[in-house]
Structures are given as structure tokens and as C-alpha cells.
Amino acid sequence: MPEAPEVHELASFLDARASGRRIVGVDVALGKIVKTPDAGAADLVGATVTGVTRIAKMIDIAVLDAAGAVRHVIVHFGHDGWVIWHDVVPAGITRAGEATLMARVRLDDGTGFDLTDSGQWKALTIHVVDRASDVPAVAKLGPDALDPGFALDRFAGILVGRKKQIKALIQDQTAVAGIGNAYSDEILHAARISPVTHAAVLSDDEVATLYAAMRGILLDATAARRGVPPADLKAAKRAALTVHRRTGERCPVCGDTIREMTFSGASAQYCPTCQTGGVALDR
């Protein structure tokens, strides 16, 4: 799942290459991905890209359309969406790579990019709106985990009294935006907090430790991904993970065997020595 550090670099990559360029074509291979029936691909032809930014785990492609109006193309990657850049855009809509081509954007200098989805359910979506907040998923976002103004006291306020397992809570985009399955495992391992611990029972010290781990891991990951092209971002993320997708391997901190648990329809990788594991179900 694309998470804040990688989506930040995807947005930076596209911003550097697409800003100032005019869109000369948008080919949508799967019509259901466009979620705004009154605005779509045809409205983008002739528009000029003015900037690409990250919103949580989404990207916002701002354009100035042919009529001089500002529009926003919000791309939600879902679980398996991604971007493929082309220095020379392929003809037609034949996919480039193994993932399913969802849409192809052509720019006036012959470059462009694909939006792809390698998952079974094809969850990538596109909204073309006047304001980013017109997209329901954007309007409901909680504070961004990477926002410099997101202070400890606000984070603590989100957790207080919440009888929800902490892994699920920090992945909840309406509570804290930008964190997914992988980084939630990494953050909890660094903080030495079980993924099934209820947020409401965390002490002030544990909340502070969790906040520091969240900020540190996400900021370090964002810095480490800087300049990494989209084609290499996934591999760079996987290589840096310490517990996520490391089931059966040795914990780099204590040497115990990393385990996997399934709970509430989700899964987590954790170290039973560094963390408390399943014994914290009643906390």
C-alpha cells in the first residue's frame, strides 16, 4: 500500500516533470475509476498542470483548464495503485509492465505517466473537482502524520479514551492521515507497543514514545526516499522495513523470531519480545 513517504516522493517526482506542461490526452482504460460523473478525462485535455502535491496517501494534480478555471485531480491509490513515468508515452493504451493500466496521461512534450493497479479489486480512483475537499475521502481526513504542526498534545487528544486497538487507530485516515499497514508495524515495533493494545490504556509516556516513533520513522523514510524514481520506490521501502513482511526472520533489536497475527480482519507483524503481542488483548 502506498503510504505517506512514498506518495510524497511520487508527488515530488511528478511535480518536477509535469508542472508547466499541457495535457494533450487522457486515456482511461477502466471507466469506473473516475468517480465524478460531471467531470472526467475529457475536461482535462488542454489543461496545464500547475503543481502536484501529496494529500495523506493520495496525490493532488492541480491544473488550470482551458477555460482558466483551477481544477484538482485527486488520485487515491487504494491498496495497489502506482505511477509509471514515460519519457516517451507509448502509443495506444497497451499496458507498460505487469500491473493493470487504469489511465494514461499524455503531456505536450511527448512525456506522460500511467496510473496502474496491480491488485485484484482495482481500487485506484480519480476525482476531478473544483476543490480537493470536495472528495469525501479528503474531507474526512484527520491531521497528517508528517505535518510539522501536528504536535504531541493533538496526537494524545486523538488517542485519549479510544477503546480501539492502536494499530487500527493509527491506520484510520480519519484519525491520523498517511500511515498504512507497513509503517504502522514499524512504528509500533520501535515504540515497543503491541498492535492490539487499546489506545485508551496507553500511559502518557507510552503516548509520547509512540508519537516520537511515528514522527521519526516517517520523517526518516521520507528523507531516504528523496530522489528515488517511482520504479524503485517500492523496493526501497521493502528493503528498509524491520518487521513488516519479515515473518519468521530474526528481530534486528532482540533476535527473537518475528511473528504474524491476524485480528479484526487485519494482520500485523511484530516481535513478541520487543512488544507484548497477544497478551495485551485486554488492556
JSON list of N, CA and C in Angstrom, two decimals, residues 101-156:
[
{"chain": "A", "resi": 101, "resn": "LEU", "atom": "N", "xyz": [-3.19, -1.29, -16.45]},
{"chain": "A", "resi": 101, "resn": "LEU", "atom": "CA", "xyz": [-3.24, 0.12, -16.78]},
{"chain": "A", "resi": 101, "resn": "LEU", "atom": "C", "xyz": [-4.65, 0.64, -16.49]},
{"chain": "A", "resi": 102, "resn": "MET", "atom": "N", "xyz": [-4.73, 1.69, -15.66]},
{"chain": "A", "resi": 102, "resn": "MET", "atom": "CA", "xyz": [-6.01, 2.29, -15.33]},
{"chain": "A", "resi": 102, "resn": "MET", "atom": "C", "xyz": [-6.24, 3.56, -16.14]},
{"chain": "A", "resi": 103, "resn": "ALA", "atom": "N", "xyz": [-5.20, 4.37, -16.29]},
{"chain": "A", "resi": 103, "resn": "ALA", "atom": "CA", "xyz": [-5.31, 5.60, -17.07]},
{"chain": "A", "resi": 103, "resn": "ALA", "atom": "C", "xyz": [-3.92, 6.02, -17.54]},
{"chain": "A", "resi": 104, "resn": "ARG", "atom": "N", "xyz": [-3.87, 6.69, -18.67]},
{"chain": "A", "resi": 104, "resn": "ARG", "atom": "CA", "xyz": [-2.60, 7.19, -19.22]},
{"chain": "A", "resi": 104, "resn": "ARG", "atom": "C", "xyz": [-2.76, 8.68, -19.54]},
{"chain": "A", "resi": 105, "resn": "VAL", "atom": "N", "xyz": [-1.85, 9.49, -19.01]},
{"chain": "A", "resi": 105, "resn": "VAL", "atom": "CA", "xyz": [-1.89, 10.94, -19.21]},
{"chain": "A", "resi": 105, "resn": "VAL", "atom": "C", "xyz": [-0.74, 11.32, -20.14]},
{"chain": "A", "resi": 106, "resn": "ARG", "atom": "N", "xyz": [-1.09, 12.06, -21.22]},
{"chain": "A", "resi": 106, "resn": "ARG", "atom": "CA", "xyz": [-0.10, 12.48, -22.22]},
{"chain": "A", "resi": 106, "resn": "ARG", "atom": "C", "xyz": [0.13, 13.98, -22.12]},
{"chain": "A", "resi": 107, "resn": "LEU", "atom": "N", "xyz": [1.40, 14.38, -22.11]},
{"chain": "A", "resi": 107, "resn": "LEU", "atom": "CA", "xyz": [1.76, 15.78, -21.99]},
{"chain": "A", "resi": 107, "resn": "LEU", "atom": "C", "xyz": [2.30, 16.31, -23.31]},
{"chain": "A", "resi": 108, "resn": "ASP", "atom": "N", "xyz": [2.36, 17.64, -23.42]},
{"chain": "A", "resi": 108, "resn": "ASP", "atom": "CA", "xyz": [2.63, 18.26, -24.72]},
{"chain": "A", "resi": 108, "resn": "ASP", "atom": "C", "xyz": [4.07, 18.11, -25.20]},
{"chain": "A", "resi": 109, "resn": "ASP", "atom": "N", "xyz": [4.98, 17.62, -24.36]},
{"chain": "A", "resi": 109, "resn": "ASP", "atom": "CA", "xyz": [6.35, 17.41, -24.82]},
{"chain": "A", "resi": 109, "resn": "ASP", "atom": "C", "xyz": [6.63, 15.94, -25.13]},
{"chain": "A", "resi": 110, "resn": "GLY", "atom": "N", "xyz": [5.57, 15.12, -25.19]},
{"chain": "A", "resi": 110, "resn": "GLY", "atom": "CA", "xyz": [5.73, 13.70, -25.51]},
{"chain": "A", "resi": 110, "resn": "GLY", "atom": "C", "xyz": [5.92, 12.81, -24.31]},
{"chain": "A", "resi": 111, "resn": "THR", "atom": "N", "xyz": [6.10, 13.41, -23.12]},
{"chain": "A", "resi": 111, "resn": "THR", "atom": "CA", "xyz": [6.21, 12.61, -21.90]},
{"chain": "A", "resi": 111, "resn": "THR", "atom": "C", "xyz": [4.81, 12.33, -21.36]},
{"chain": "A", "resi": 112, "resn": "GLY", "atom": "N", "xyz": [4.77, 11.64, -20.25]},
{"chain": "A", "resi": 112, "resn": "GLY", "atom": "CA", "xyz": [3.49, 11.38, -19.61]},
{"chain": "A", "resi": 112, "resn": "GLY", "atom": "C", "xyz": [3.63, 10.29, -18.56]},
{"chain": "A", "resi": 113, "resn": "PHE", "atom": "N", "xyz": [2.50, 9.86, -18.03]},
{"chain": "A", "resi": 113, "resn": "PHE", "atom": "CA", "xyz": [2.55, 8.85, -16.98]},
{"chain": "A", "resi": 113, "resn": "PHE", "atom": "C", "xyz": [1.30, 7.99, -16.98]},
{"chain": "A", "resi": 114, "resn": "ASP", "atom": "N", "xyz": [1.47, 6.79, -16.46]},
{"chain": "A", "resi": 114, "resn": "ASP", "atom": "CA", "xyz": [0.37, 5.85, -16.28]},
{"chain": "A", "resi": 114, "resn": "ASP", "atom": "C", "xyz": [-0.03, 5.80, -14.82]},
{"chain": "A", "resi": 115, "resn": "LEU", "atom": "N", "xyz": [-1.30, 5.57, -14.57]},
{"chain": "A", "resi": 115, "resn": "LEU", "atom": "CA", "xyz": [-1.81, 5.20, -13.27]},
{"chain": "A", "resi": 115, "resn": "LEU", "atom": "C", "xyz": [-2.18, 3.73, -13.36]},
{"chain": "A", "resi": 116, "resn": "THR", "atom": "N", "xyz": [-1.60, 2.90, -12.51]},
{"chain": "A", "resi": 116, "resn": "THR", "atom": "CA", "xyz": [-1.78, 1.46, -12.61]},
{"chain": "A", "resi": 116, "resn": "THR", "atom": "C", "xyz": [-2.30, 0.89, -11.30]},
{"chain": "A", "resi": 117, "resn": "ASP", "atom": "N", "xyz": [-2.76, -0.35, -11.36]},
{"chain": "A", "resi": 117, "resn": "ASP", "atom": "CA", "xyz": [-3.22, -1.05, -10.17]},
{"chain": "A", "resi": 117, "resn": "ASP", "atom": "C", "xyz": [-2.90, -2.52, -10.34]},
{"chain": "A", "resi": 118, "resn": "SER", "atom": "N", "xyz": [-2.12, -3.07, -9.42]},
{"chain": "A", "resi": 118, "resn": "SER", "atom": "CA", "xyz": [-1.73, -4.47, -9.51]},
{"chain": "A", "resi": 118, "resn": "SER", "atom": "C", "xyz": [-2.57, -5.37, -8.62]},
{"chain": "A", "resi": 119, "resn": "GLY", "atom": "N", "xyz": [-3.58, -4.82, -7.95]},
{"chain": "A", "resi": 119, "resn": "GLY", "atom": "CA", "xyz": [-4.40, -5.60, -7.05]},
{"chain": "A", "resi": 119, "resn": "GLY", "atom": "C", "xyz": [-5.56, -6.30, -7.73]},
{"chain": "A", "resi": 120, "resn": "GLN", "atom": "N", "xyz": [-6.17, -7.21, -7.02]},
{"chain": "A", "resi": 120, "resn": "GLN", "atom": "CA", "xyz": [-7.29, -7.98, -7.56]},
{"chain": "A", "resi": 120, "resn": "GLN", "atom": "C", "xyz": [-8.53, -7.11, -7.75]},
{"chain": "A", "resi": 121, "resn": "TRP", "atom": "N", "xyz": [-8.75, -6.15, -6.84]},
{"chain": "A", "resi": 121, "resn": "TRP", "atom": "CA", "xyz": [-10.02, -5.42, -6.83]},
{"chain": "A", "resi": 121, "resn": "TRP", "atom": "C", "xyz": [-9.97, -4.09, -7.55]},
{"chain": "A", "resi": 122, "resn": "LYS", "atom": "N", "xyz": [-8.79, -3.66, -8.02]},
{"chain": "A", "resi": 122, "resn": "LYS", "atom": "CA", "xyz": [-8.66, -2.42, -8.80]},
{"chain": "A", "resi": 122, "resn": "LYS", "atom": "C", "xyz": [-9.30, -1.24, -8.06]},
{"chain": "A", "resi": 123, "resn": "ALA", "atom": "N", "xyz": [-8.66, -0.85, -6.96]},
{"chain": "A", "resi": 123, "resn": "ALA", "atom": "CA", "xyz": [-9.24, 0.15, -6.08]},
{"chain": "A", "resi": 123, "resn": "ALA", "atom": "C", "xyz": [-8.77, 1.57, -6.36]},
{"chain": "A", "resi": 124, "resn": "LEU", "atom": "N", "xyz": [-7.86, 1.78, -7.30]},
{"chain": "A", "resi": 124, "resn": "LEU", "atom": "CA", "xyz": [-7.42, 3.13, -7.63]},
{"chain": "A", "resi": 124, "resn": "LEU", "atom": "C", "xyz": [-8.61, 3.95, -8.14]},
{"chain": "A", "resi": 125, "resn": "THR", "atom": "N", "xyz": [-8.70, 5.20, -7.67]},
{"chain": "A", "resi": 125, "resn": "THR", "atom": "CA", "xyz": [-9.80, 6.07, -8.11]},
{"chain": "A", "resi": 125, "resn": "THR", "atom": "C", "xyz": [-9.27, 7.45, -8.48]},
{"chain": "A", "resi": 126, "resn": "ILE", "atom": "N", "xyz": [-10.06, 8.14, -9.31]},
{"chain": "A", "resi": 126, "resn": "ILE", "atom": "CA", "xyz": [-9.75, 9.50, -9.73]},
{"chain": "A", "resi": 126, "resn": "ILE", "atom": "C", "xyz": [-10.99, 10.37, -9.53]},
{"chain": "A", "resi": 127, "resn": "HIS", "atom": "N", "xyz": [-10.79, 11.53, -8.93]},
{"chain": "A", "resi": 127, "resn": "HIS", "atom": "CA", "xyz": [-11.84, 12.55, -8.83]},
{"chain": "A", "resi": 127, "resn": "HIS", "atom": "C", "xyz": [-11.35, 13.82, -9.51]},
{"chain": "A", "resi": 128, "resn": "VAL", "atom": "N", "xyz": [-12.17, 14.45, -10.31]},
{"chain": "A", "resi": 128, "resn": "VAL", "atom": "CA", "xyz": [-11.86, 15.74, -10.92]},
{"chain": "A", "resi": 128, "resn": "VAL", "atom": "C", "xyz": [-12.81, 16.75, -10.28]},
{"chain": "A", "resi": 129, "resn": "VAL", "atom": "N", "xyz": [-12.27, 17.64, -9.45]},
{"chain": "A", "resi": 129, "resn": "VAL", "atom": "CA", "xyz": [-13.11, 18.50, -8.61]},
{"chain": "A", "resi": 129, "resn": "VAL", "atom": "C", "xyz": [-12.57, 19.94, -8.60]},
{"chain": "A", "resi": 130, "resn": "ASP", "atom": "N", "xyz": [-13.41, 20.85, -8.13]},
{"chain": "A", "resi": 130, "resn": "ASP", "atom": "CA", "xyz": [-13.00, 22.24, -8.01]},
{"chain": "A", "resi": 130, "resn": "ASP", "atom": "C", "xyz": [-12.09, 22.46, -6.81]},
{"chain": "A", "resi": 131, "resn": "ARG", "atom": "N", "xyz": [-12.35, 21.72, -5.73]},
{"chain": "A", "resi": 131, "resn": "ARG", "atom": "CA", "xyz": [-11.56, 21.81, -4.50]},
{"chain": "A", "resi": 131, "resn": "ARG", "atom": "C", "xyz": [-11.26, 20.41, -4.03]},
{"chain": "A", "resi": 132, "resn": "ALA", "atom": "N", "xyz": [-10.05, 20.21, -3.51]},
{"chain": "A", "resi": 132, "resn": "ALA", "atom": "CA", "xyz": [-9.68, 18.88, -3.02]},
{"chain": "A", "resi": 132, "resn": "ALA", "atom": "C", "xyz": [-10.67, 18.38, -1.97]},
{"chain": "A", "resi": 133, "resn": "SER", "atom": "N", "xyz": [-11.16, 19.28, -1.14]},
{"chain": "A", "resi": 133, "resn": "SER", "atom": "CA", "xyz": [-12.08, 18.89, -0.08]},
{"chain": "A", "resi": 133, "resn": "SER", "atom": "C", "xyz": [-13.44, 18.43, -0.60]},
{"chain": "A", "resi": 134, "resn": "ASP", "atom": "N", "xyz": [-13.69, 18.58, -1.90]},
{"chain": "A", "resi": 134, "resn": "ASP", "atom": "CA", "xyz": [-14.92, 18.06, -2.49]},
{"chain": "A", "resi": 134, "resn": "ASP", "atom": "C", "xyz": [-14.91, 16.53, -2.55]},
{"chain": "A", "resi": 135, "resn": "VAL", "atom": "N", "xyz": [-13.74, 15.93, -2.41]},
{"chain": "A", "resi": 135, "resn": "VAL", "atom": "CA", "xyz": [-13.62, 14.47, -2.40]},
{"chain": "A", "resi": 135, "resn": "VAL", "atom": "C", "xyz": [-13.90, 13.98, -0.98]},
{"chain": "A", "resi": 136, "resn": "PRO", "atom": "N", "xyz": [-14.88, 13.11, -0.77]},
{"chain": "A", "resi": 136, "resn": "PRO", "atom": "CA", "xyz": [-15.23, 12.68, 0.58]},
{"chain": "A", "resi": 136, "resn": "PRO", "atom": "C", "xyz": [-14.04, 12.15, 1.38]},
{"chain": "A", "resi": 137, "resn": "ALA", "atom": "N", "xyz": [-13.17, 11.37, 0.75]},
{"chain": "A", "resi": 137, "resn": "ALA", "atom": "CA", "xyz": [-12.02, 10.81, 1.47]},
{"chain": "A", "resi": 137, "resn": "ALA", "atom": "C", "xyz": [-11.07, 11.89, 1.95]},
{"chain": "A", "resi": 138, "resn": "VAL", "atom": "N", "xyz": [-10.98, 12.99, 1.23]},
{"chain": "A", "resi": 138, "resn": "VAL", "atom": "CA", "xyz": [-10.15, 14.12, 1.65]},
{"chain": "A", "resi": 138, "resn": "VAL", "atom": "C", "xyz": [-10.82, 14.90, 2.76]},
{"chain": "A", "resi": 139, "resn": "ALA", "atom": "N", "xyz": [-12.10, 15.15, 2.62]},
{"chain": "A", "resi": 139, "resn": "ALA", "atom": "CA", "xyz": [-12.84, 15.95, 3.60]},
{"chain": "A", "resi": 139, "resn": "ALA", "atom": "C", "xyz": [-12.81, 15.31, 4.98]},
{"chain": "A", "resi": 140, "resn": "LYS", "atom": "N", "xyz": [-12.72, 13.98, 5.05]},
{"chain": "A", "resi": 140, "resn": "LYS", "atom": "CA", "xyz": [-12.79, 13.28, 6.34]},
{"chain": "A", "resi": 140, "resn": "LYS", "atom": "C", "xyz": [-11.42, 13.02, 6.96]},
{"chain": "A", "resi": 141, "resn": "LEU", "atom": "N", "xyz": [-10.35, 13.46, 6.32]},
{"chain": "A", "resi": 141, "resn": "LEU", "atom": "CA", "xyz": [-9.01, 13.16, 6.82]},
{"chain": "A", "resi": 141, "resn": "LEU", "atom": "C", "xyz": [-8.75, 13.78, 8.19]},
{"chain": "A", "resi": 142, "resn": "GLY", "atom": "N", "xyz": [-8.03, 13.04, 9.01]},
{"chain": "A", "resi": 142, "resn": "GLY", "atom": "CA", "xyz": [-7.51, 13.58, 10.25]},
{"chain": "A", "resi": 142, "resn": "GLY", "atom": "C", "xyz": [-6.21, 14.34, 9.96]},
{"chain": "A", "resi": 143, "resn": "PRO", "atom": "N", "xyz": [-5.53, 14.81, 10.99]},
{"chain": "A", "resi": 143, "resn": "PRO", "atom": "CA", "xyz": [-4.27, 15.52, 10.79]},
{"chain": "A", "resi": 143, "resn": "PRO", "atom": "C", "xyz": [-3.23, 14.62, 10.13]},
{"chain": "A", "resi": 144, "resn": "ASP", "atom": "N", "xyz": [-2.40, 15.22, 9.29]},
{"chain": "A", "resi": 144, "resn": "ASP", "atom": "CA", "xyz": [-1.37, 14.46, 8.58]},
{"chain": "A", "resi": 144, "resn": "ASP", "atom": "C", "xyz": [-0.22, 14.14, 9.52]},
{"chain": "A", "resi": 145, "resn": "ALA", "atom": "N", "xyz": [0.20, 12.89, 9.52]},
{"chain": "A", "resi": 145, "resn": "ALA", "atom": "CA", "xyz": [1.26, 12.45, 10.43]},
{"chain": "A", "resi": 145, "resn": "ALA", "atom": "C", "xyz": [2.58, 13.17, 10.18]},
{"chain": "A", "resi": 146, "resn": "LEU", "atom": "N", "xyz": [2.79, 13.68, 8.95]},
{"chain": "A", "resi": 146, "resn": "LEU", "atom": "CA", "xyz": [4.02, 14.37, 8.61]},
{"chain": "A", "resi": 146, "resn": "LEU", "atom": "C", "xyz": [3.91, 15.89, 8.72]},
{"chain": "A", "resi": 147, "resn": "ASP", "atom": "N", "xyz": [2.75, 16.40, 9.08]},
{"chain": "A", "resi": 147, "resn": "ASP", "atom": "CA", "xyz": [2.57, 17.84, 9.19]},
{"chain": "A", "resi": 147, "resn": "ASP", "atom": "C", "xyz": [3.43, 18.37, 10.34]},
{"chain": "A", "resi": 148, "resn": "PRO", "atom": "N", "xyz": [4.31, 19.36, 10.08]},
{"chain": "A", "resi": 148, "resn": "PRO", "atom": "CA", "xyz": [5.14, 19.90, 11.16]},
{"chain": "A", "resi": 148, "resn": "PRO", "atom": "C", "xyz": [4.33, 20.46, 12.32]},
{"chain": "A", "resi": 149, "resn": "GLY", "atom": "N", "xyz": [3.09, 20.86, 12.06]},
{"chain": "A", "resi": 149, "resn": "GLY", "atom": "CA", "xyz": [2.25, 21.41, 13.11]},
{"chain": "A", "resi": 149, "resn": "GLY", "atom": "C", "xyz": [1.48, 20.37, 13.92]},
{"chain": "A", "resi": 150, "resn": "PHE", "atom": "N", "xyz": [1.65, 19.09, 13.55]},
{"chain": "A", "resi": 150, "resn": "PHE", "atom": "CA", "xyz": [0.94, 18.03, 14.26]},
{"chain": "A", "resi": 150, "resn": "PHE", "atom": "C", "xyz": [1.72, 17.68, 15.53]},
{"chain": "A", "resi": 151, "resn": "ALA", "atom": "N", "xyz": [1.37, 18.33, 16.63]},
{"chain": "A", "resi": 151, "resn": "ALA", "atom": "CA", "xyz": [2.14, 18.23, 17.86]},
{"chain": "A", "resi": 151, "resn": "ALA", "atom": "C", "xyz": [1.66, 17.07, 18.73]},
{"chain": "A", "resi": 152, "resn": "LEU", "atom": "N", "xyz": [2.47, 16.76, 19.75]},
{"chain": "A", "resi": 152, "resn": "LEU", "atom": "CA", "xyz": [2.19, 15.66, 20.65]},
{"chain": "A", "resi": 152, "resn": "LEU", "atom": "C", "xyz": [0.84, 15.81, 21.34]},
{"chain": "A", "resi": 153, "resn": "ASP", "atom": "N", "xyz": [0.49, 17.02, 21.77]},
{"chain": "A", "resi": 153, "resn": "ASP", "atom": "CA", "xyz": [-0.75, 17.19, 22.51]},
{"chain": "A", "resi": 153, "resn": "ASP", "atom": "C", "xyz": [-1.97, 16.87, 21.65]},
{"chain": "A", "resi": 154, "resn": "ARG", "atom": "N", "xyz": [-1.90, 17.19, 20.36]},
{"chain": "A", "resi": 154, "resn": "ARG", "atom": "CA", "xyz": [-3.02, 16.87, 19.47]},
{"chain": "A", "resi": 154, "resn": "ARG", "atom": "C", "xyz": [-3.08, 15.36, 19.24]},
{"chain": "A", "resi": 155, "resn": "PHE", "atom": "N", "xyz": [-1.93, 14.73, 19.09]},
{"chain": "A", "resi": 155, "resn": "PHE", "atom": "CA", "xyz": [-1.89, 13.28, 18.92]},
{"chain": "A", "resi": 155, "resn": "PHE", "atom": "C", "xyz": [-2.48, 12.60, 20.16]},
{"chain": "A", "resi": 156, "resn": "ALA", "atom": "N", "xyz": [-2.07, 13.06, 21.34]},
{"chain": "A", "resi": 156, "resn": "ALA", "atom": "CA", "xyz": [-2.60, 12.48, 22.58]},
{"chain": "A", "resi": 156, "resn": "ALA", "atom": "C", "xyz": [-4.11, 12.64, 22.66]}
]
